Coordinates of C-alpha atoms in Angstrom, one line a residue:
Chain A
M12 CA -5.0 -55.0 115.8
V13 CA -6.5 -55.6 112.4
F14 CA -5.2 -52.2 111.3
F15 CA -1.7 -53.1 112.6
L16 CA -1.7 -56.4 110.8
T17 CA -3.0 -55.0 107.6
K18 CA -0.4 -52.3 107.6
R19 CA 2.3 -55.0 108.0
L20 CA 0.8 -57.0 105.3
I21 CA 0.9 -54.1 102.8
Q22 CA 4.5 -53.4 103.9
S23 CA 5.4 -57.0 103.2
V24 CA 4.0 -56.8 99.7
F25 CA 6.1 -53.7 99.0
V26 CA 9.2 -55.5 100.3
M27 CA 8.5 -58.5 98.0
L28 CA 8.1 -56.1 95.1
A29 CA 11.4 -54.4 95.9
V30 CA 13.2 -57.7 96.0
A31 CA 11.5 -58.8 92.8
F32 CA 12.7 -55.6 91.2
L33 CA 16.2 -56.4 92.4
A34 CA 16.1 -59.9 90.9
F35 CA 14.7 -58.5 87.7
S36 CA 17.5 -55.8 87.4
L37 CA 20.0 -58.6 88.1
F38 CA 18.6 -60.7 85.3
R39 CA 18.2 -57.8 82.9
Y40 CA 21.3 -55.7 83.4
V41 CA 24.1 -58.0 84.8
G42 CA 25.5 -59.5 81.7
D43 CA 23.4 -60.1 78.6
P44 CA 20.7 -62.9 79.0
V45 CA 20.8 -63.7 75.3
S46 CA 24.5 -64.2 75.0
Q47 CA 24.3 -66.3 78.2
M48 CA 21.7 -68.6 76.7
T49 CA 23.3 -69.0 73.3
G50 CA 26.5 -70.4 72.1
V51 CA 29.3 -68.9 69.9
E52 CA 27.8 -70.6 66.8
T53 CA 24.3 -69.0 67.1
S54 CA 23.6 -66.7 64.2
V55 CA 22.7 -63.1 64.7
E56 CA 19.1 -63.7 63.4
D57 CA 18.6 -66.5 65.9
R58 CA 19.9 -64.2 68.7
E59 CA 17.5 -61.4 67.6
R60 CA 14.6 -63.9 67.5
L61 CA 15.4 -65.1 71.0
R62 CA 15.6 -61.6 72.2
E63 CA 12.2 -60.9 70.7
D64 CA 10.8 -64.2 72.2
L65 CA 12.1 -63.4 75.6
G66 CA 10.5 -60.0 75.3
L67 CA 13.7 -58.1 76.0
N68 CA 12.8 -55.5 73.4
D69 CA 9.5 -54.6 75.3
P70 CA 9.2 -51.4 77.4
F71 CA 10.8 -51.6 80.8
V72 CA 7.7 -51.5 82.9
Y73 CA 6.0 -54.1 80.8
Q74 CA 9.0 -56.4 81.2
F75 CA 9.0 -56.0 85.0
V76 CA 5.3 -56.7 85.3
R77 CA 5.7 -59.8 83.2
F78 CA 8.7 -60.9 85.3
T79 CA 6.7 -60.5 88.5
G80 CA 3.7 -62.3 87.0
D81 CA 6.0 -65.2 86.1
L82 CA 7.3 -65.3 89.6
L83 CA 3.8 -65.4 91.0
K84 CA 2.9 -68.3 88.7
G85 CA 6.0 -70.1 89.9
D86 CA 7.8 -69.8 86.6
F87 CA 11.3 -68.9 87.6
G88 CA 13.1 -69.4 84.3
Y89 CA 16.1 -71.6 83.5
S90 CA 19.5 -71.8 85.0
Y91 CA 22.4 -70.6 82.7
R92 CA 24.6 -73.3 84.1
T93 CA 22.5 -76.5 84.2
R94 CA 19.7 -75.5 81.8
Q95 CA 17.2 -76.9 84.3
P96 CA 14.2 -75.0 85.6
V97 CA 15.3 -72.8 88.5
A98 CA 12.1 -73.6 90.4
E99 CA 13.0 -77.3 90.5
M100 CA 16.6 -76.7 91.5
I101 CA 15.6 -74.5 94.4
A102 CA 12.6 -76.6 95.5
S103 CA 14.8 -79.7 95.8
R104 CA 17.1 -77.7 98.1
I105 CA 14.6 -76.0 100.4
P106 CA 14.0 -78.9 102.9
A107 CA 17.7 -79.3 103.6
T108 CA 18.2 -75.6 104.5
L109 CA 15.0 -75.2 106.4
E110 CA 15.5 -78.2 108.6
L111 CA 19.1 -77.1 109.3
G112 CA 17.9 -73.6 110.1
L113 CA 15.1 -74.8 112.3
V114 CA 17.3 -77.0 114.5
A115 CA 19.9 -74.3 114.7
L116 CA 17.3 -71.8 115.9
M117 CA 16.0 -74.3 118.5
I118 CA 19.6 -74.6 119.9
S119 CA 19.9 -70.9 119.9
L120 CA 16.7 -70.3 121.9
L121 CA 16.7 -73.3 124.2
V122 CA 20.2 -72.6 125.4
G123 CA 20.4 -68.9 124.8
I124 CA 17.3 -67.7 126.8
P125 CA 18.1 -69.6 130.1
A126 CA 21.7 -68.6 129.8
G127 CA 20.7 -65.0 129.3
V128 CA 18.4 -65.0 132.3
Y129 CA 21.0 -66.6 134.5
T130 CA 23.8 -64.2 133.5
A131 CA 21.5 -61.3 134.1
L132 CA 20.5 -62.4 137.6
R133 CA 24.0 -63.3 138.7
P134 CA 26.0 -60.6 137.0
R135 CA 29.1 -60.9 139.3
G136 CA 29.1 -64.7 139.5
F137 CA 32.0 -66.8 138.3
A138 CA 29.8 -68.8 135.9
T139 CA 28.5 -65.6 134.4
Q140 CA 32.0 -64.2 133.8
T141 CA 33.1 -67.5 132.2
I142 CA 30.0 -67.6 130.0
L143 CA 30.4 -63.9 128.9
M144 CA 34.1 -64.5 128.1
L145 CA 33.1 -67.6 126.1
T146 CA 30.5 -65.7 124.1
L147 CA 33.0 -63.0 123.2
V148 CA 35.3 -65.7 121.9
G149 CA 32.3 -67.3 120.2
V150 CA 31.4 -64.1 118.4
S151 CA 34.9 -63.6 117.3
I152 CA 35.4 -67.1 115.8
P153 CA 34.0 -67.2 112.3
T154 CA 31.3 -69.7 111.6
F155 CA 33.5 -71.7 109.2
V156 CA 36.2 -72.1 111.8
I157 CA 33.6 -73.4 114.3
G158 CA 32.5 -75.9 111.6
I159 CA 36.1 -77.0 111.0
M160 CA 36.8 -77.4 114.7
L161 CA 33.6 -79.5 115.2
I162 CA 34.5 -81.7 112.1
F163 CA 38.0 -82.1 113.5
F164 CA 37.0 -83.2 117.0
F165 CA 33.8 -85.1 116.5
G166 CA 34.4 -86.3 112.9
V167 CA 38.1 -86.9 112.6
Q168 CA 39.5 -87.4 116.1
L169 CA 36.6 -89.1 117.8
G170 CA 34.9 -90.4 114.6
W171 CA 31.5 -90.1 116.2
L172 CA 29.6 -88.2 113.6
P173 CA 29.5 -87.8 109.9
T174 CA 31.1 -84.7 108.6
F175 CA 29.4 -84.1 105.2
G176 CA 26.1 -84.5 103.5
R177 CA 22.7 -85.2 104.9
G178 CA 23.0 -88.9 105.4
G179 CA 19.7 -90.9 105.1
T180 CA 16.6 -88.9 104.2
V181 CA 13.0 -90.0 103.9
S182 CA 10.6 -88.5 101.4
V183 CA 7.4 -87.4 103.0
G184 CA 5.1 -86.1 100.3
G185 CA 8.0 -84.9 98.2
W186 CA 9.7 -83.2 101.2
E187 CA 13.1 -84.9 101.8
T188 CA 13.4 -84.9 105.6
S189 CA 16.3 -86.1 107.7
F190 CA 14.2 -85.9 110.9
L191 CA 12.9 -89.5 110.5
T192 CA 16.2 -91.4 110.3
I193 CA 18.9 -91.8 113.0
D194 CA 21.5 -91.3 110.3
G195 CA 19.8 -88.1 109.2
W196 CA 19.9 -86.8 112.8
R197 CA 23.5 -87.7 113.2
S198 CA 24.4 -85.8 110.1
L199 CA 22.4 -82.9 111.3
I200 CA 24.1 -82.4 114.7
L201 CA 27.4 -80.8 113.6
P202 CA 26.0 -78.4 111.0
A203 CA 23.2 -77.3 113.3
L204 CA 25.6 -76.7 116.1
T205 CA 27.9 -74.7 113.8
L206 CA 25.0 -72.6 112.7
G207 CA 23.5 -72.3 116.2
V208 CA 26.5 -71.2 118.2
Y209 CA 26.7 -67.7 116.8
Q210 CA 22.9 -67.2 117.0
L211 CA 23.1 -68.5 120.6
T212 CA 25.5 -65.8 121.6
L213 CA 23.3 -63.2 120.1
T214 CA 20.2 -64.5 121.9
M215 CA 22.0 -64.8 125.2
R216 CA 23.4 -61.3 125.0
L217 CA 20.1 -59.8 124.1
V218 CA 18.1 -61.6 126.8
R219 CA 20.7 -60.6 129.3
A220 CA 20.7 -56.9 128.4
E221 CA 16.8 -56.8 128.4
M222 CA 16.6 -58.7 131.6
M223 CA 19.1 -56.4 133.4
D224 CA 17.2 -53.4 132.1
V225 CA 13.9 -54.8 133.4
M226 CA 15.3 -55.8 136.7
Q227 CA 16.2 -52.2 137.4
S228 CA 12.8 -50.9 136.6
D229 CA 10.4 -49.5 139.2
Y230 CA 7.8 -52.2 139.1
I231 CA 10.3 -54.9 139.8
R232 CA 11.6 -52.9 142.8
F233 CA 8.0 -52.5 143.9
A234 CA 7.4 -56.2 143.5
T235 CA 10.4 -57.0 145.6
A236 CA 9.1 -54.6 148.3
R237 CA 5.7 -56.2 148.1
G238 CA 7.4 -59.6 148.8
V239 CA 6.6 -61.4 145.6
P240 CA 8.5 -64.7 145.6
M241 CA 11.8 -64.5 143.7
G242 CA 10.9 -67.3 141.2
R243 CA 7.6 -65.7 140.4
M244 CA 9.1 -62.3 140.0
Y245 CA 11.9 -63.4 137.7
F246 CA 9.8 -65.5 135.4
R247 CA 6.3 -64.0 135.6
H248 CA 7.2 -60.3 136.0
A249 CA 10.6 -59.9 134.5
L250 CA 11.1 -62.5 131.8
S251 CA 7.6 -62.0 130.2
N252 CA 8.5 -58.3 129.7
T253 CA 11.6 -59.2 127.8
M254 CA 9.7 -61.4 125.4
V255 CA 8.8 -58.7 122.8
P256 CA 12.4 -57.9 121.9
V257 CA 13.4 -61.5 122.1
I258 CA 10.7 -62.4 119.6
T259 CA 11.9 -59.6 117.4
I260 CA 15.4 -61.0 117.4
I261 CA 14.0 -64.4 116.4
G262 CA 12.6 -62.8 113.3
L263 CA 15.9 -61.1 112.6
Q264 CA 17.9 -64.2 113.4
F265 CA 16.1 -66.1 110.8
G266 CA 17.8 -63.9 108.2
G267 CA 21.1 -64.6 109.9
V268 CA 20.5 -68.3 110.0
I269 CA 19.7 -68.4 106.3
A270 CA 22.8 -66.2 105.5
F271 CA 25.2 -68.2 107.6
S272 CA 23.7 -71.4 106.3
I273 CA 25.6 -70.5 103.1
V274 CA 28.8 -70.8 105.1
T275 CA 27.8 -73.9 107.1
E276 CA 26.5 -75.7 104.0
S277 CA 29.8 -75.0 102.3
V278 CA 31.8 -76.4 105.1
F279 CA 29.7 -79.5 105.5
Q280 CA 28.7 -79.9 101.8
W281 CA 25.1 -79.8 103.0
P282 CA 22.9 -79.9 99.9
G283 CA 20.8 -76.9 100.7
M284 CA 19.9 -73.6 99.0
G285 CA 23.1 -71.8 100.3
L286 CA 25.4 -74.2 98.5
L287 CA 23.3 -73.7 95.4
F288 CA 23.6 -69.9 95.8
L289 CA 27.3 -70.1 96.2
E290 CA 27.7 -72.2 93.1
S291 CA 25.5 -69.8 91.2
I292 CA 27.7 -66.8 92.3
R293 CA 30.9 -68.7 91.2
F294 CA 29.4 -69.4 87.8
V295 CA 27.6 -66.0 87.5
D296 CA 24.3 -68.0 87.2
I297 CA 22.1 -64.9 87.4
P298 CA 18.6 -66.5 87.3
V299 CA 19.4 -68.8 90.2
M300 CA 20.9 -65.9 92.2
G301 CA 17.8 -63.8 91.6
V302 CA 15.3 -66.5 92.5
Y303 CA 17.3 -67.4 95.6
L304 CA 16.9 -63.8 96.8
V305 CA 13.2 -63.8 96.1
V306 CA 12.7 -67.1 97.9
I307 CA 14.8 -66.0 100.9
A308 CA 12.9 -62.7 101.0
F309 CA 9.6 -64.6 101.0
F310 CA 10.6 -66.7 104.0
F311 CA 11.9 -63.6 105.7
V312 CA 8.7 -61.7 105.2
L313 CA 6.6 -64.7 106.3
V314 CA 8.6 -65.1 109.5
N315 CA 8.3 -61.4 110.3
L316 CA 4.5 -61.6 109.8
I317 CA 4.3 -64.5 112.2
V318 CA 6.4 -62.4 114.6
D319 CA 3.9 -59.6 114.3
L320 CA 1.1 -61.9 115.1
L321 CA 3.0 -63.1 118.2
Y322 CA 3.5 -59.5 119.3
V323 CA -0.3 -59.1 119.4
L324 CA -0.6 -62.3 121.4
I325 CA 2.1 -61.4 123.9
D326 CA 1.7 -57.7 124.3
P327 CA -1.9 -56.8 125.4
R328 CA -1.2 -53.1 124.8
L329 CA -1.2 -53.8 121.0
R330 CA -4.7 -55.3 121.3
I331 CA -6.1 -52.2 123.0
S332 CA -4.3 -49.6 120.9
D333 CA -6.9 -49.9 118.1
V334 CA -9.8 -49.0 120.4
S335 CA -8.2 -45.8 121.6
Chain B
M12 CA 34.3 -35.7 124.1
L13 CA 37.6 -37.1 125.4
D14 CA 37.7 -34.8 128.3
F15 CA 40.4 -35.0 130.9
I16 CA 38.8 -37.2 133.5
K17 CA 37.5 -39.7 131.0
R18 CA 40.9 -40.1 129.4
H19 CA 42.4 -40.9 132.7
E20 CA 39.6 -43.2 133.7
G21 CA 40.1 -45.1 130.5
L22 CA 43.8 -45.3 131.1
W23 CA 43.2 -46.6 134.6
L24 CA 40.7 -49.2 133.3
F25 CA 43.3 -50.2 130.7
T26 CA 46.1 -50.9 133.1
H27 CA 43.8 -52.7 135.5
S28 CA 42.4 -55.2 133.0
P29 CA 44.9 -57.9 132.0
S30 CA 42.7 -59.3 129.2
V31 CA 42.5 -55.9 127.5
M32 CA 46.3 -55.4 127.8
I33 CA 47.0 -58.9 126.4
A34 CA 44.5 -58.1 123.5
A35 CA 46.3 -54.8 122.8
I36 CA 49.7 -56.5 122.7
V37 CA 48.5 -59.3 120.4
A38 CA 46.8 -56.9 118.1
L39 CA 49.8 -54.7 118.0
A40 CA 52.2 -57.6 117.4
I41 CA 50.1 -58.9 114.5
L42 CA 49.8 -55.3 113.1
I43 CA 53.6 -54.8 113.2
G44 CA 54.1 -58.3 111.7
A45 CA 51.7 -57.5 108.9
V46 CA 52.9 -54.0 108.1
F47 CA 56.6 -55.0 108.1
A48 CA 55.9 -58.4 106.4
P49 CA 58.2 -57.7 103.4
W50 CA 61.1 -57.1 105.8
I51 CA 60.3 -59.6 108.6
A52 CA 59.1 -62.6 106.5
P53 CA 61.9 -65.0 105.6
V54 CA 60.8 -65.4 102.0
D55 CA 58.3 -63.7 99.6
P56 CA 55.5 -66.2 99.2
Y57 CA 54.3 -64.6 96.0
D58 CA 57.6 -65.2 94.3
L59 CA 57.4 -68.6 92.7
S60 CA 61.2 -69.0 92.8
S61 CA 61.4 -68.6 96.5
F62 CA 60.0 -72.1 97.3
S63 CA 60.4 -75.6 95.9
L64 CA 58.3 -78.7 96.0
M65 CA 61.2 -80.5 97.7
D66 CA 60.4 -78.6 100.9
G67 CA 56.7 -79.6 100.8
L68 CA 54.8 -80.6 103.9
L69 CA 57.5 -80.0 106.4
P70 CA 56.2 -79.7 109.9
P71 CA 57.0 -76.9 112.3
V72 CA 60.4 -76.8 114.0
W73 CA 59.3 -78.3 117.3
E74 CA 57.9 -81.4 115.6
E75 CA 59.9 -84.4 114.3
F76 CA 61.5 -83.6 110.9
G77 CA 60.9 -79.9 111.4
T78 CA 63.8 -77.6 110.4
S79 CA 64.7 -74.2 111.7
K80 CA 64.7 -73.0 108.1
F81 CA 60.9 -73.1 108.2
P82 CA 59.9 -72.3 111.8
L83 CA 56.1 -73.0 111.3
G84 CA 56.6 -75.6 108.6
T85 CA 55.6 -75.5 104.9
D86 CA 52.5 -76.2 102.8
D87 CA 52.2 -78.8 100.1
Q88 CA 53.9 -76.5 97.6
G89 CA 56.9 -76.0 99.9
R90 CA 55.8 -72.4 100.8
D91 CA 57.1 -71.2 104.1
M92 CA 54.1 -71.0 106.4
I93 CA 55.2 -68.0 108.5
S94 CA 55.8 -66.0 105.4
S95 CA 52.4 -66.9 103.9
I96 CA 50.7 -66.0 107.2
L97 CA 52.4 -62.7 107.6
Y98 CA 51.6 -61.7 104.0
G99 CA 48.1 -63.2 104.4
A100 CA 47.5 -61.1 107.6
R101 CA 48.8 -58.1 105.7
L102 CA 46.2 -58.6 102.9
S103 CA 43.5 -59.3 105.4
L104 CA 44.3 -56.2 107.4
I105 CA 44.7 -54.0 104.3
I106 CA 41.3 -55.1 103.0
G107 CA 39.7 -54.9 106.5
V108 CA 41.0 -51.4 107.2
C109 CA 40.2 -50.0 103.8
A110 CA 36.7 -51.5 103.8
M111 CA 36.1 -50.1 107.3
A112 CA 37.5 -46.7 106.3
I113 CA 35.2 -46.5 103.2
A114 CA 32.2 -47.8 105.2
S115 CA 32.8 -45.2 107.9
I116 CA 33.2 -42.3 105.5
L117 CA 30.1 -43.3 103.6
G118 CA 28.1 -44.1 106.7
V119 CA 29.1 -41.2 108.9
G120 CA 28.6 -38.8 106.0
L121 CA 25.1 -40.0 105.3
G122 CA 24.2 -40.4 108.9
L123 CA 25.4 -36.9 109.8
A124 CA 23.6 -35.4 106.9
A125 CA 20.4 -37.4 107.6
G126 CA 20.5 -36.3 111.2
Y127 CA 21.2 -32.7 110.3
I128 CA 18.9 -32.2 107.3
G129 CA 16.2 -34.5 108.5
G130 CA 12.9 -34.7 106.6
R131 CA 12.7 -36.5 103.4
F132 CA 16.4 -37.1 103.0
D133 CA 16.6 -38.7 106.4
A134 CA 13.6 -40.9 105.6
V135 CA 15.1 -42.1 102.4
V136 CA 18.6 -42.9 103.8
M137 CA 17.1 -44.6 106.8
R138 CA 14.7 -46.8 104.7
I139 CA 17.7 -47.9 102.7
A140 CA 19.6 -48.6 105.9
D141 CA 16.6 -50.6 107.3
I142 CA 16.3 -52.7 104.2
Q143 CA 20.0 -53.4 104.2
L144 CA 20.0 -54.2 107.9
A145 CA 17.5 -56.9 107.2
L146 CA 20.0 -58.6 104.9
P147 CA 23.0 -60.0 106.8
A148 CA 26.3 -58.5 105.8
I149 CA 27.6 -61.7 104.4
L150 CA 24.7 -62.0 102.0
T151 CA 25.1 -58.4 100.8
A152 CA 28.8 -58.9 100.3
L153 CA 28.2 -62.1 98.3
L154 CA 25.6 -60.4 96.2
I155 CA 27.7 -57.4 95.4
D156 CA 30.6 -59.8 94.6
G157 CA 28.3 -61.8 92.3
I158 CA 27.1 -58.6 90.5
A159 CA 30.7 -57.4 90.1
R160 CA 31.6 -60.8 88.5
G161 CA 28.7 -60.4 86.1
I162 CA 29.5 -56.8 85.1
L163 CA 33.3 -56.9 84.9
P164 CA 34.9 -58.4 81.8
P165 CA 36.6 -61.7 82.5
E166 CA 40.1 -60.4 81.9
L167 CA 39.6 -57.7 84.6
R168 CA 38.1 -60.0 87.2
Q169 CA 41.4 -61.3 88.6
D170 CA 43.0 -57.9 88.8
M171 CA 40.0 -56.3 90.4
R172 CA 39.5 -58.9 93.1
V173 CA 41.0 -56.9 95.9
V174 CA 39.0 -53.8 95.0
V175 CA 35.7 -55.7 94.5
L176 CA 36.2 -57.5 97.7
T177 CA 36.9 -54.3 99.7
L178 CA 33.9 -52.5 98.2
A179 CA 31.6 -55.4 98.7
I180 CA 32.6 -55.5 102.4
A181 CA 32.5 -51.7 102.8
L182 CA 29.0 -51.5 101.3
S183 CA 27.7 -54.2 103.6
L184 CA 29.0 -52.5 106.7
W185 CA 28.1 -48.8 106.3
V186 CA 24.7 -49.1 107.9
N187 CA 26.0 -49.3 111.5
F188 CA 27.9 -46.1 111.1
A189 CA 25.0 -44.3 109.5
R190 CA 22.6 -45.3 112.3
T191 CA 25.0 -44.4 115.1
A192 CA 26.0 -41.1 113.5
R193 CA 22.4 -40.1 112.9
A194 CA 21.3 -41.0 116.4
S195 CA 24.2 -39.1 118.0
T196 CA 23.6 -36.1 115.7
F197 CA 20.0 -35.9 116.8
V198 CA 21.2 -35.6 120.4
Q199 CA 23.7 -32.9 119.5
M200 CA 21.2 -30.9 117.4
N201 CA 19.4 -29.8 120.6
K202 CA 22.6 -28.6 122.3
E203 CA 23.2 -24.9 122.5
Y204 CA 26.5 -24.8 120.7
V205 CA 24.8 -26.2 117.5
Q206 CA 22.0 -23.7 117.9
A207 CA 24.4 -20.9 118.3
A208 CA 26.5 -21.9 115.3
M209 CA 23.3 -22.1 113.3
M210 CA 22.2 -18.6 114.4
Q211 CA 25.6 -17.2 113.4
G212 CA 24.7 -18.4 109.9
Q213 CA 27.7 -20.8 109.6
H214 CA 27.7 -23.1 106.6
P215 CA 25.8 -26.4 107.3
L216 CA 28.9 -28.4 106.2
R217 CA 31.0 -26.5 108.7
I218 CA 28.5 -27.1 111.5
M219 CA 28.3 -30.8 110.6
F220 CA 32.0 -31.6 110.3
V221 CA 33.7 -29.1 112.5
H222 CA 31.2 -28.7 115.3
I223 CA 29.1 -31.9 115.5
L224 CA 31.5 -34.6 114.2
P225 CA 34.1 -34.2 117.0
N226 CA 31.4 -34.5 119.6
I227 CA 30.1 -37.8 118.3
L228 CA 33.4 -39.5 117.7
G229 CA 33.2 -41.6 120.9
P230 CA 30.5 -44.0 119.9
L231 CA 31.8 -44.0 116.3
L232 CA 35.2 -45.2 117.5
V233 CA 33.5 -48.2 119.2
I234 CA 31.7 -49.0 115.9
M235 CA 34.9 -48.7 114.1
T236 CA 36.7 -51.3 116.1
V237 CA 33.7 -53.7 116.0
D238 CA 33.4 -53.2 112.3
L239 CA 37.1 -53.7 111.7
A240 CA 36.7 -57.1 113.3
S241 CA 33.6 -57.8 111.2
A242 CA 35.4 -56.7 108.0
I243 CA 38.3 -59.0 108.7
L244 CA 35.9 -61.8 109.4
L245 CA 33.8 -61.1 106.3
E246 CA 36.9 -61.1 104.1
A247 CA 38.1 -64.4 105.7
T248 CA 34.7 -66.0 105.2
L249 CA 34.4 -64.9 101.6
S250 CA 37.9 -66.1 100.8
F251 CA 37.2 -69.3 102.6
L252 CA 34.1 -69.8 100.5
G253 CA 36.3 -69.4 97.4
I254 CA 34.6 -66.1 96.5
G255 CA 37.4 -63.8 97.8
L256 CA 41.1 -63.8 97.1
P257 CA 42.6 -66.5 94.9
A258 CA 45.2 -69.0 96.0
D259 CA 48.1 -67.2 94.4
S260 CA 47.7 -64.1 96.7
P261 CA 46.2 -65.8 99.8
S262 CA 44.7 -63.9 102.7
L263 CA 44.2 -65.7 106.0
G264 CA 40.8 -67.0 104.8
T265 CA 42.3 -68.4 101.7
L266 CA 45.1 -70.1 103.7
I267 CA 42.4 -71.7 105.9
R268 CA 40.6 -72.9 102.8
I269 CA 43.8 -74.4 101.5
G270 CA 44.5 -76.0 104.9
M271 CA 41.0 -77.6 104.9
Q272 CA 42.3 -80.1 102.3
F273 CA 44.8 -81.4 105.0
L274 CA 42.2 -81.8 107.7
L275 CA 42.2 -85.6 107.3
S276 CA 45.8 -86.2 106.4
G277 CA 47.6 -85.1 109.6
E278 CA 49.4 -82.0 108.4
W279 CA 47.7 -80.0 111.1
W280 CA 49.9 -76.9 110.9
I281 CA 48.7 -76.0 107.4
L282 CA 45.2 -75.5 108.7
W283 CA 45.4 -74.7 112.4
I284 CA 48.2 -72.1 112.4
P285 CA 46.5 -69.6 110.1
T286 CA 43.2 -70.4 111.9
L287 CA 44.7 -69.6 115.3
F288 CA 46.2 -66.4 113.8
L289 CA 42.9 -65.3 112.5
I290 CA 41.1 -66.0 115.8
A291 CA 43.8 -64.2 117.8
L292 CA 43.5 -61.2 115.6
V293 CA 39.7 -61.0 115.7
V294 CA 39.4 -61.8 119.4
S295 CA 41.9 -59.2 120.4
I296 CA 40.2 -56.5 118.2
N297 CA 36.8 -57.4 119.7
V298 CA 38.1 -57.3 123.3
L299 CA 39.5 -53.8 122.5
G300 CA 36.2 -52.8 121.1
D301 CA 34.4 -54.1 124.2
F302 CA 36.8 -52.1 126.3
L303 CA 36.2 -48.9 124.3
R304 CA 32.4 -49.4 124.7
D305 CA 32.9 -49.6 128.4
V306 CA 34.9 -46.5 128.5
F307 CA 32.5 -44.5 126.4
N308 CA 29.3 -45.9 127.9
P309 CA 29.9 -46.3 131.6
R310 CA 26.2 -47.2 132.2
L311 CA 26.8 -50.7 130.8
R312 CA 29.7 -51.5 133.0

C-alpha cells in the first residue's frame, strides 16, 4: 500500500513538472515576453536590460529551473493585460470555480448513481427507456445551450432565479463563499445545474454499465441461488463492486467539471477561473494562461491522489497486494 | 468485417427502429441543406449588399408581421435567418468533418503503428494519449487556439481562423481513434492471417493498411460518428465562447452567440432557431452513432 501510494506520488510530481514545462514553453516561446511588457517608445537598451533582468539570456535549463522555483515560491509573474500579479488574480477567482464545481459534482453523484442502479436493474422498464433517451439528448445538447435554456425558463420566463454573477458572498478568512447567503445559493443553482447535467449523464451511464456487468457475474448468480435478499444483494454485493470504477470517474470528472466550468462561467458571467482563462486567451495573456494550467493540473493531481487513497480504503485487494 | 449476415442484421435493425430512421432523415436533410446552401439559400449572408437594416428583426412567417420573403425571420442586421443558418451549418459541418478526418488519419495511423510495432514506440504514443485524455477536449482546443493566436502574426489571425479552429479540434480528438485502433490491432495481431502475412515477408506498411486496417474498421466507424458529433459541438462551443469563428462568417455556434443578445428582448427566433438546428444535427448524429455501436457490438444490446 505504501509502495502503491509512493509510486503515485512520484508520478504526480512528474505530471506537475511536465505541466510546468508546458507553461514555461508557453511563456518563453509564444510571442516575445519583452515586447509584451514594453511599449513602442521603449528604447533598445531598455529592452536589452529587461531581457537581461528577466534572465531570458540564460541557458535554457537554468531558466526552466528558475521558473519552476518561482512557481513553488508562489511567484507567478505578472499579467500582460492588467499588469497585476497573476497569483492574486487567480487566487481571487479560485473560490467561485471550486464551489461551483463541488455543487455540480454533488448533483452528478447524488442523482447519477441511483439512476444508474435503477436503469441497470430494470433494463426493459418504461422509466429506464425514458431516462436513457433523455441522457442521449442530454449528451448531445452542448453545455452552453443547457445554460441558455435554464436562463430562459427560470430566469426570464419565470423570473425565479438570478441569471448572472455570484450574488451575495461572505468572506471567511479570505475565502469568498456563496454557501452562507440565500442569495449566493440562489445564484449558484442554475450554473451548477448546467455544469452538473452533463456529468450526471456520464455517471449514470457508467454506473449502469458496471452494474449490468456485475449482475451477470457468477457470484451474483450464486448469491441469488443461495437466497440472499434482493436489497442486500443489489447494494451490498453488486453496488460495492462497482465503486472502484465509479470513484475513478469522479477523479476524471473533476477535470471535466473544471473544463466545462469555462463554458458555464462564460454563459452566467460567473467570476471564476474559467472566465479569467477565457479572457486571457482572447488577449493572448500568456502568463495567466500558463498559471491557470499549472493550478488546474495541481487540483487534478490532488484529486487523483485522494482517489488513489480511496481505492485502498474500498478495495481490500490493494491492501493485501503489498504483502504478497 | 461487414460480412453478409451482419449487413442484413444491421439493415433489419435500421428499418425496425423509428428513432434511428428519423435521425438518419434529419441528418441527411441538414447535410443536403448545408452542401447545397449556395443554391438553396434565398440570399448569400456573407454578401453585405444582400440585406438591409430596414428588414431588421422581422419575425418568422407564422408570427404576426412575418413575411414570406424571410420564412424564418431576420436578425438585427436584416440578414435572412434561413440563409444564415444554412451557411452556418455548412461551416460547422465543413469544420467538423475536416477535423474528424484529420483526427482519424492521425489517430488511426499512430494507433495502428503503436499496436503493430509495440515496444518503446507504443509506450511513448500511449503516454502522450494518456496525458491528453486527462485534459478534456475543450481545454486542449482552447489551449491550441490560444497558442496559435500568440504565434500567428495579427494580420494572418483572421484569415487562418478556420484552419486554426479545425486543427485545434482535430488535435483534441485524435486520442479516441489511437486507443481504439491500437486495441483492435492487438487483437488482430494474434490472428493467423497476420502471422501468415508476416511470414511471407510482406512490408509492414502493407500488413498494417491492407490487411489489418479493413478488419478494424467497424469499431473505428463508431468512433468516427461519435467524434463527428463531438467535433461539431466543440466548434459550436468555441464559437459561442467568442474564440471560434467571427460574426462576419458565422457558424451555428456564432449564430447562437449573437442570438444570446436577444434572450431578454423577445426576438426568440434569432436565438432558438439556430439552437434547435444545432441540437437536431448533433442528436441525430449521436443516435446514428449509438445505432452503429449496437450493430458492431451486439453484446451491449
